[in-house]
PDB file of C-alpha atoms in Angstrom:
ATOM      1  CA  MET Q   1      28.866-166.377 -84.786  1.00 93.00           C
ATOM      2  CA  LYS Q   2      31.403-164.472 -86.841  1.00 97.00           C
ATOM      3  CA  ILE Q   3      33.195-161.162 -86.492  1.00 98.00           C
ATOM      4  CA  ILE Q   4      33.462-159.017 -89.599  1.00 98.00           C
ATOM      5  CA  ALA Q   5      35.830-156.067 -89.373  1.00 97.00           C
ATOM      6  CA  ILE Q   6      36.270-153.051 -91.601  1.00 96.00           C
ATOM      7  CA  GLY Q   7      39.744-151.672 -92.219  1.00 88.00           C
ATOM      8  CA  ARG Q   8      40.640-148.078 -93.107  1.00 87.00           C
ATOM      9  CA  ASN Q   9      37.138-146.700 -92.538  1.00 93.00           C
ATOM     10  CA  TYR Q  10      38.425-143.388 -91.168  1.00 90.00           C
ATOM     11  CA  ALA Q  11      40.566-141.431 -93.610  1.00 77.00           C
ATOM     12  CA  GLU Q  12      43.049-140.091 -91.054  1.00 73.00           C
ATOM     13  CA  HIS Q  13      43.769-143.598 -89.770  1.00 63.00           C
ATOM     14  CA  ALA Q  14      44.461-144.835 -93.295  1.00 60.00           C
ATOM     15  CA  LYS Q  15      46.873-141.946 -93.773  1.00 69.00           C
ATOM     16  CA  GLU Q  16      48.700-142.477 -90.470  1.00 69.00           C
ATOM     17  CA  LEU Q  17      49.641-146.002 -91.612  1.00 65.00           C
ATOM     18  CA  ASN Q  18      50.578-144.759 -95.103  1.00 70.00           C
ATOM     19  CA  ASN Q  19      47.679-146.648 -96.666  1.00 71.00           C
ATOM     20  CA  PRO Q  20      45.549-145.353 -99.522  1.00 77.00           C
ATOM     21  CA  VAL Q  21      42.053-144.174 -98.602  1.00 76.00           C
ATOM     22  CA  PRO Q  22      39.787-146.956 -99.926  1.00 81.00           C
ATOM     23  CA  THR Q  23      36.983-146.475-102.430  1.00 90.00           C
ATOM     24  CA  VAL Q  24      35.196-149.676-101.331  1.00 93.00           C
ATOM     25  CA  PRO Q  25      35.157-151.237 -97.844  1.00 94.00           C
ATOM     26  CA  VAL Q  26      38.234-153.239 -96.794  1.00 93.00           C
ATOM     27  CA  ILE Q  27      37.060-156.373 -94.982  1.00 95.00           C
ATOM     28  CA  PHE Q  28      38.714-158.990 -92.818  1.00 96.00           C
ATOM     29  CA  MET Q  29      37.363-161.481 -90.302  1.00 97.00           C
ATOM     30  CA  LYS Q  30      38.054-162.727 -86.807  1.00 97.00           C
ATOM     31  CA  PRO Q  31      36.857-166.029 -85.300  1.00 97.00           C
ATOM     32  CA  ASP Q  32      34.648-166.148 -82.231  1.00 97.00           C
ATOM     33  CA  THR Q  33      37.715-167.163 -80.191  1.00 98.00           C
ATOM     34  CA  ALA Q  34      38.992-163.593 -80.663  1.00 98.00           C
ATOM     35  CA  LEU Q  35      36.286-162.217 -78.371  1.00 98.00           C
ATOM     36  CA  LEU Q  36      37.327-160.969 -74.924  1.00 98.00           C
ATOM     37  CA  LYS Q  37      34.344-160.160 -72.714  1.00 98.00           C
ATOM     38  CA  ASP Q  38      33.535-158.812 -69.250  1.00 98.00           C
ATOM     39  CA  ASN Q  39      36.541-156.457 -69.126  1.00 98.00           C
ATOM     40  CA  LYS Q  40      38.907-159.353 -68.562  1.00 98.00           C
ATOM     41  CA  PRO Q  41      42.612-158.508 -68.916  1.00 98.00           C
ATOM     42  CA  PHE Q  42      44.351-158.850 -72.258  1.00 98.00           C
ATOM     43  CA  TYR Q  43      47.571-160.869 -72.162  1.00 98.00           C
ATOM     44  CA  LEU Q  44      50.164-159.791 -74.694  1.00 98.00           C
ATOM     45  CA  PRO Q  45      50.981-162.695 -77.041  1.00 97.00           C
ATOM     46  CA  ASP Q  46      54.542-163.957 -77.233  1.00 97.00           C
ATOM     47  CA  PHE Q  47      54.610-163.906 -81.050  1.00 97.00           C
ATOM     48  CA  SER Q  48      54.476-160.110 -81.407  1.00 97.00           C
ATOM     49  CA  ASP Q  49      56.515-157.211 -80.055  1.00 97.00           C
ATOM     50  CA  ASP Q  50      54.185-154.530 -81.399  1.00 98.00           C
ATOM     51  CA  VAL Q  51      50.498-155.049 -80.560  1.00 98.00           C
ATOM     52  CA  HIS Q  52      48.433-151.928 -81.293  1.00 98.00           C
ATOM     53  CA  HIS Q  53      45.085-150.782 -79.928  1.00 98.00           C
ATOM     54  CA  GLU Q  54      42.274-149.860 -82.349  1.00 97.00           C
ATOM     55  CA  ILE Q  55      39.048-148.622 -80.715  1.00 98.00           C
ATOM     56  CA  GLU Q  56      35.890-149.191 -82.770  1.00 98.00           C
ATOM     57  CA  VAL Q  57      32.120-148.905 -82.739  1.00 98.00           C
ATOM     58  CA  VAL Q  58      30.647-152.406 -83.046  1.00 98.00           C
ATOM     59  CA  LEU Q  59      27.252-153.393 -84.470  1.00 98.00           C
ATOM     60  CA  LYS Q  60      25.347-156.540 -83.489  1.00 98.00           C
ATOM     61  CA  VAL Q  61      23.395-158.092 -86.351  1.00 98.00           C
ATOM     62  CA  SER Q  62      19.774-158.644 -85.333  1.00 98.00           C
ATOM     63  CA  LYS Q  63      18.478-160.928 -88.090  1.00 97.00           C
ATOM     64  CA  GLU Q  64      19.665-163.015 -90.998  1.00 98.00           C
ATOM     65  CA  GLY Q  65      20.103-161.380 -94.356  1.00 98.00           C
ATOM     66  CA  LYS Q  66      21.950-161.482 -97.650  1.00 97.00           C
ATOM     67  CA  HIS Q  67      21.997-159.133-100.634  1.00 98.00           C
ATOM     68  CA  ILE Q  68      20.562-156.480 -98.313  1.00 98.00           C
ATOM     69  CA  ASP Q  69      19.618-153.211 -99.972  1.00 98.00           C
ATOM     70  CA  GLU Q  70      21.331-150.238 -98.338  1.00 97.00           C
ATOM     71  CA  LYS Q  71      17.999-148.505 -97.728  1.00 97.00           C
ATOM     72  CA  PHE Q  72      16.841-151.437 -95.583  1.00 98.00           C
ATOM     73  CA  ALA Q  73      20.181-152.154 -93.887  1.00 98.00           C
ATOM     74  CA  ALA Q  74      19.358-150.207 -90.714  1.00 98.00           C
ATOM     75  CA  ASN Q  75      16.768-152.903 -89.938  1.00 98.00           C
ATOM     76  CA  TYR Q  76      19.545-155.483 -89.566  1.00 98.00           C
ATOM     77  CA  PHE Q  77      21.218-154.148 -86.424  1.00 98.00           C
ATOM     78  CA  ASP Q  78      19.670-152.930 -83.199  1.00 97.00           C
ATOM     79  CA  GLU Q  79      22.513-152.772 -80.653  1.00 98.00           C
ATOM     80  CA  ILE Q  80      25.871-151.010 -80.486  1.00 98.00           C
ATOM     81  CA  ALA Q  81      29.004-151.552 -78.408  1.00 98.00           C
ATOM     82  CA  ILE Q  82      32.605-150.432 -78.191  1.00 98.00           C
ATOM     83  CA  GLY Q  83      35.325-152.898 -79.078  1.00 98.00           C
ATOM     84  CA  ILE Q  84      39.052-153.030 -79.668  1.00 98.00           C
ATOM     85  CA  ASP Q  85      40.709-154.622 -82.664  1.00 98.00           C
ATOM     86  CA  PHE Q  86      44.099-155.583 -81.241  1.00 98.00           C
ATOM     87  CA  THR Q  87      46.557-155.850 -84.114  1.00 97.00           C
ATOM     88  CA  ALA Q  88      50.041-157.389 -84.195  1.00 98.00           C
ATOM     89  CA  ARG Q  89      51.418-154.572 -86.328  1.00 96.00           C
ATOM     90  CA  ASP Q  90      54.813-156.186 -86.882  1.00 96.00           C
ATOM     91  CA  ILE Q  91      53.187-159.329 -88.291  1.00 96.00           C
ATOM     92  CA  GLN Q  92      50.695-157.312 -90.327  1.00 94.00           C
ATOM     93  CA  GLN Q  93      53.468-155.240 -91.896  1.00 92.00           C
ATOM     94  CA  LYS Q  94      55.409-158.333 -92.960  1.00 94.00           C
ATOM     95  CA  HIS Q  95      52.270-159.844 -94.494  1.00 93.00           C
ATOM     96  CA  LYS Q  96      51.338-156.612 -96.281  1.00 86.00           C
ATOM     97  CA  GLU Q  97      54.811-156.436 -97.826  1.00 90.00           C
ATOM     98  CA  LYS Q  98      54.356-159.950 -99.217  1.00 92.00           C
ATOM     99  CA  GLY Q  99      50.739-159.443-100.273  1.00 90.00           C
ATOM    100  CA  LEU Q 100      49.555-162.051 -97.756  1.00 91.00           C
ATOM    101  CA  PRO Q 101      46.322-162.082 -95.693  1.00 90.00           C
ATOM    102  CA  TRP Q 102      46.238-160.353 -92.293  1.00 88.00           C
ATOM    103  CA  GLU Q 103      44.635-163.079 -90.192  1.00 93.00           C
ATOM    104  CA  LEU Q 104      47.687-163.933 -88.066  1.00 96.00           C
ATOM    105  CA  ALA Q 105      47.960-160.242 -87.154  1.00 97.00           C
ATOM    106  CA  LYS Q 106      44.269-159.694 -86.495  1.00 97.00           C
ATOM    107  CA  ALA Q 107      42.484-162.937 -85.614  1.00 97.00           C
ATOM    108  CA  PHE Q 108      44.502-164.312 -82.702  1.00 98.00           C
ATOM    109  CA  ASP Q 109      42.866-165.337 -79.415  1.00 98.00           C
ATOM    110  CA  ASN Q 110      41.353-162.479 -77.360  1.00 98.00           C
ATOM    111  CA  SER Q 111      42.184-159.885 -80.030  1.00 98.00           C
ATOM    112  CA  ALA Q 112      38.636-158.490 -79.965  1.00 98.00           C
ATOM    113  CA  PRO Q 113      37.621-157.088 -76.567  1.00 98.00           C
ATOM    114  CA  ILE Q 114      33.939-156.169 -76.583  1.00 98.00           C
ATOM    115  CA  SER Q 115      31.801-154.148 -74.175  1.00 98.00           C
ATOM    116  CA  ASN Q 116      28.198-154.664 -73.207  1.00 98.00           C
ATOM    117  CA  PHE Q 117      25.738-153.683 -75.937  1.00 98.00           C
ATOM    118  CA  ILE Q 118      23.393-150.694 -75.855  1.00 98.00           C
ATOM    119  CA  PRO Q 119      20.162-150.396 -77.882  1.00 98.00           C
ATOM    120  CA  LYS Q 120      20.829-148.111 -80.831  1.00 97.00           C
ATOM    121  CA  ASP Q 121      17.570-146.268 -80.094  1.00 96.00           C
ATOM    122  CA  LYS Q 122      19.277-144.676 -77.082  1.00 96.00           C
ATOM    123  CA  PHE Q 123      21.393-142.542 -79.419  1.00 95.00           C
ATOM    124  CA  ALA Q 124      19.887-139.439 -80.999  1.00 95.00           C
ATOM    125  CA  ASP Q 125      22.135-139.577 -84.072  1.00 97.00           C
ATOM    126  CA  LEU Q 126      24.167-142.670 -85.025  1.00 97.00           C
ATOM    127  CA  TYR Q 127      26.315-140.449 -87.247  1.00 97.00           C
ATOM    128  CA  ASN Q 128      27.322-138.052 -84.518  1.00 97.00           C
ATOM    129  CA  MET Q 129      28.500-140.447 -81.798  1.00 97.00           C
ATOM    130  CA  ASN Q 130      31.672-139.635 -79.937  1.00 97.00           C
ATOM    131  CA  PHE Q 131      33.888-142.491 -78.819  1.00 97.00           C
ATOM    132  CA  LYS Q 132      37.364-142.619 -77.363  1.00 98.00           C
ATOM    133  CA  LEU Q 133      40.064-144.739 -75.809  1.00 98.00           C
ATOM    134  CA  ASP Q 134      41.989-143.572 -72.761  1.00 98.00           C
ATOM    135  CA  ILE Q 135      45.206-145.292 -71.737  1.00 98.00           C
ATOM    136  CA  ASN Q 136      46.516-144.667 -68.246  1.00 98.00           C
ATOM    137  CA  GLY Q 137      44.150-141.709 -67.955  1.00 97.00           C
ATOM    138  CA  GLU Q 138      45.193-140.003 -71.197  1.00 97.00           C
ATOM    139  CA  ALA Q 139      43.093-139.817 -74.366  1.00 97.00           C
ATOM    140  CA  ARG Q 140      44.828-141.815 -77.121  1.00 97.00           C
ATOM    141  CA  GLN Q 141      42.106-142.227 -79.744  1.00 97.00           C
ATOM    142  CA  VAL Q 142      39.173-139.852 -80.161  1.00 96.00           C
ATOM    143  CA  GLY Q 143      36.629-140.458 -82.908  1.00 96.00           C
ATOM    144  CA  ASN Q 144      33.191-139.481 -84.128  1.00 96.00           C
ATOM    145  CA  THR Q 145      31.034-141.572 -86.428  1.00 97.00           C
ATOM    146  CA  LYS Q 146      30.420-138.526 -88.649  1.00 96.00           C
ATOM    147  CA  ASP Q 147      33.901-139.235 -90.049  1.00 95.00           C
ATOM    148  CA  LEU Q 148      33.113-142.764 -91.263  1.00 95.00           C
ATOM    149  CA  LEU Q 149      34.060-143.282 -94.904  1.00 94.00           C
ATOM    150  CA  PHE Q 150      31.408-146.010 -95.258  1.00 96.00           C
ATOM    151  CA  SER Q 151      28.198-145.804 -93.257  1.00 97.00           C
ATOM    152  CA  PHE Q 152      26.857-148.666 -91.177  1.00 98.00           C
ATOM    153  CA  GLU Q 153      24.193-149.266 -93.831  1.00 98.00           C
ATOM    154  CA  LYS Q 154      26.710-149.244 -96.675  1.00 97.00           C
ATOM    155  CA  ILE Q 155      28.892-151.746 -94.794  1.00 98.00           C
ATOM    156  CA  ILE Q 156      25.961-154.103 -94.187  1.00 98.00           C
ATOM    157  CA  ALA Q 157      24.823-153.880 -97.820  1.00 98.00           C
ATOM    158  CA  PHE Q 158      28.353-154.459 -99.128  1.00 98.00           C
ATOM    159  CA  VAL Q 159      29.238-157.359 -96.838  1.00 98.00           C
ATOM    160  CA  SER Q 160      25.906-159.115 -97.385  1.00 98.00           C
ATOM    161  CA  LYS Q 161      26.513-159.279-101.142  1.00 98.00           C
ATOM    162  CA  TYR Q 162      29.298-161.770-100.383  1.00 98.00           C
ATOM    163  CA  ILE Q 163      28.608-163.185 -96.908  1.00 98.00           C
ATOM    164  CA  THR Q 164      25.250-164.017 -95.328  1.00 98.00           C
ATOM    165  CA  LEU Q 165      24.806-162.131 -92.078  1.00 98.00           C
ATOM    166  CA  LYS Q 166      23.277-164.045 -89.199  1.00 98.00           C
ATOM    167  CA  LYS Q 167      21.719-162.943 -85.940  1.00 98.00           C
ATOM    168  CA  GLY Q 168      24.465-162.344 -83.371  1.00 98.00           C
ATOM    169  CA  ASP Q 169      27.245-161.607 -85.867  1.00 98.00           C
ATOM    170  CA  LEU Q 170      29.381-158.607 -84.931  1.00 98.00           C
ATOM    171  CA  ILE Q 171      30.677-155.902 -87.248  1.00 98.00           C
ATOM    172  CA  TYR Q 172      33.684-153.880 -86.099  1.00 98.00           C
ATOM    173  CA  THR Q 173      33.259-150.689 -88.116  1.00 98.00           C
ATOM    174  CA  GLY Q 174      36.765-149.200 -88.184  1.00 96.00           C
ATOM    175  CA  THR Q 175      39.134-147.168 -86.034  1.00 94.00           C
ATOM    176  CA  PRO Q 176      40.048-143.468 -85.965  1.00 94.00           C
ATOM    177  CA  GLU Q 177      43.611-142.153 -85.957  1.00 93.00           C
ATOM    178  CA  GLY Q 178      45.895-142.505 -82.944  1.00 94.00           C
ATOM    179  CA  VAL Q 179      46.687-146.227 -82.943  1.00 95.00           C
ATOM    180  CA  ALA Q 180      49.800-147.187 -80.997  1.00 95.00           C
ATOM    181  CA  LYS Q 181      51.528-149.976 -79.107  1.00 97.00           C
ATOM    182  CA  VAL Q 182      50.163-151.250 -75.802  1.00 98.00           C
ATOM    183  CA  ASN Q 183      52.426-152.321 -72.957  1.00 98.00           C
ATOM    184  CA  VAL Q 184      52.180-154.521 -69.883  1.00 98.00           C
ATOM    185  CA  GLY Q 185      50.435-152.612 -67.112  1.00 98.00           C
ATOM    186  CA  ASP Q 186      48.488-150.259 -69.385  1.00 98.00           C
ATOM    187  CA  HIS Q 187      44.972-149.410 -68.212  1.00 98.00           C
ATOM    188  CA  LEU Q 188      42.511-149.125 -71.116  1.00 98.00           C
ATOM    189  CA  GLU Q 189      39.159-147.339 -70.796  1.00 98.00           C
ATOM    190  CA  GLY Q 190      36.741-147.105 -73.722  1.00 98.00           C
ATOM    191  CA  TYR Q 191      33.868-144.640 -73.912  1.00 98.00           C
ATOM    192  CA  LEU Q 192      30.809-144.270 -76.141  1.00 98.00           C
ATOM    193  CA  GLU Q 193      29.540-140.738 -75.705  1.00 95.00           C
ATOM    194  CA  ASN Q 194      30.180-140.203 -71.980  1.00 90.00           C
ATOM    195  CA  GLU Q 195      29.546-143.774 -70.864  1.00 96.00           C
ATOM    196  CA  LYS Q 196      32.522-145.910 -69.929  1.00 98.00           C
ATOM    197  CA  LEU Q 197      31.979-149.333 -71.468  1.00 98.00           C
ATOM    198  CA  LEU Q 198      35.488-150.836 -71.488  1.00 98.00           C
ATOM    199  CA  ASP Q 199      37.802-150.881 -68.477  1.00 98.00           C
ATOM    200  CA  PHE Q 200      40.619-153.441 -68.427  1.00 98.00           C
ATOM    201  CA  TYR Q 201      44.377-153.946 -68.151  1.00 98.00           C
ATOM    202  CA  ILE Q 202      47.192-155.251 -70.330  1.00 98.00           C
ATOM    203  CA  LYS Q 203      49.149-158.111 -68.764  1.00 98.00           C
TER     204      LYS Q 203
END
């Protein structure tokens, strides 16, 4: 199983980090060891002083495919979750300045908390889904999938031109604006529409 993540897929988030708004999807990957399930606590790593939260809608791939046509891409995922792409922003910034890959900033152990999955058929409109992250009872990131730069289908079609998708793969589809540092003791709660799916602490 692999985790494919999309960077800068909400324009306001790209702007808040002084990044250009992309014209094609920006892709990076996380290993399966990045997953953090069952609302277990996230322990801040000792190699970073600036770990940021990034709340995202996550797709679960339902069957194998490559070179998938965009018009058929909706057939390749059937469940949705909320996840967090924890990012060591200090490491990422150093690597960006040198033109180096982001993996050390993005792919470390437990950097991808994931909620339980919900059948996509439960949602009336996949492109009008509200999601948010509360920290210590205050809304920190609020997003809606209508603001995606690249649709779920476009992402699947694009990625599958280069990388075969397999059943069980996860696609983290990008984060809205409002990313910021997390601290020991923070209580994170993630919502998809009005359902709380993530509920864990930083330690």
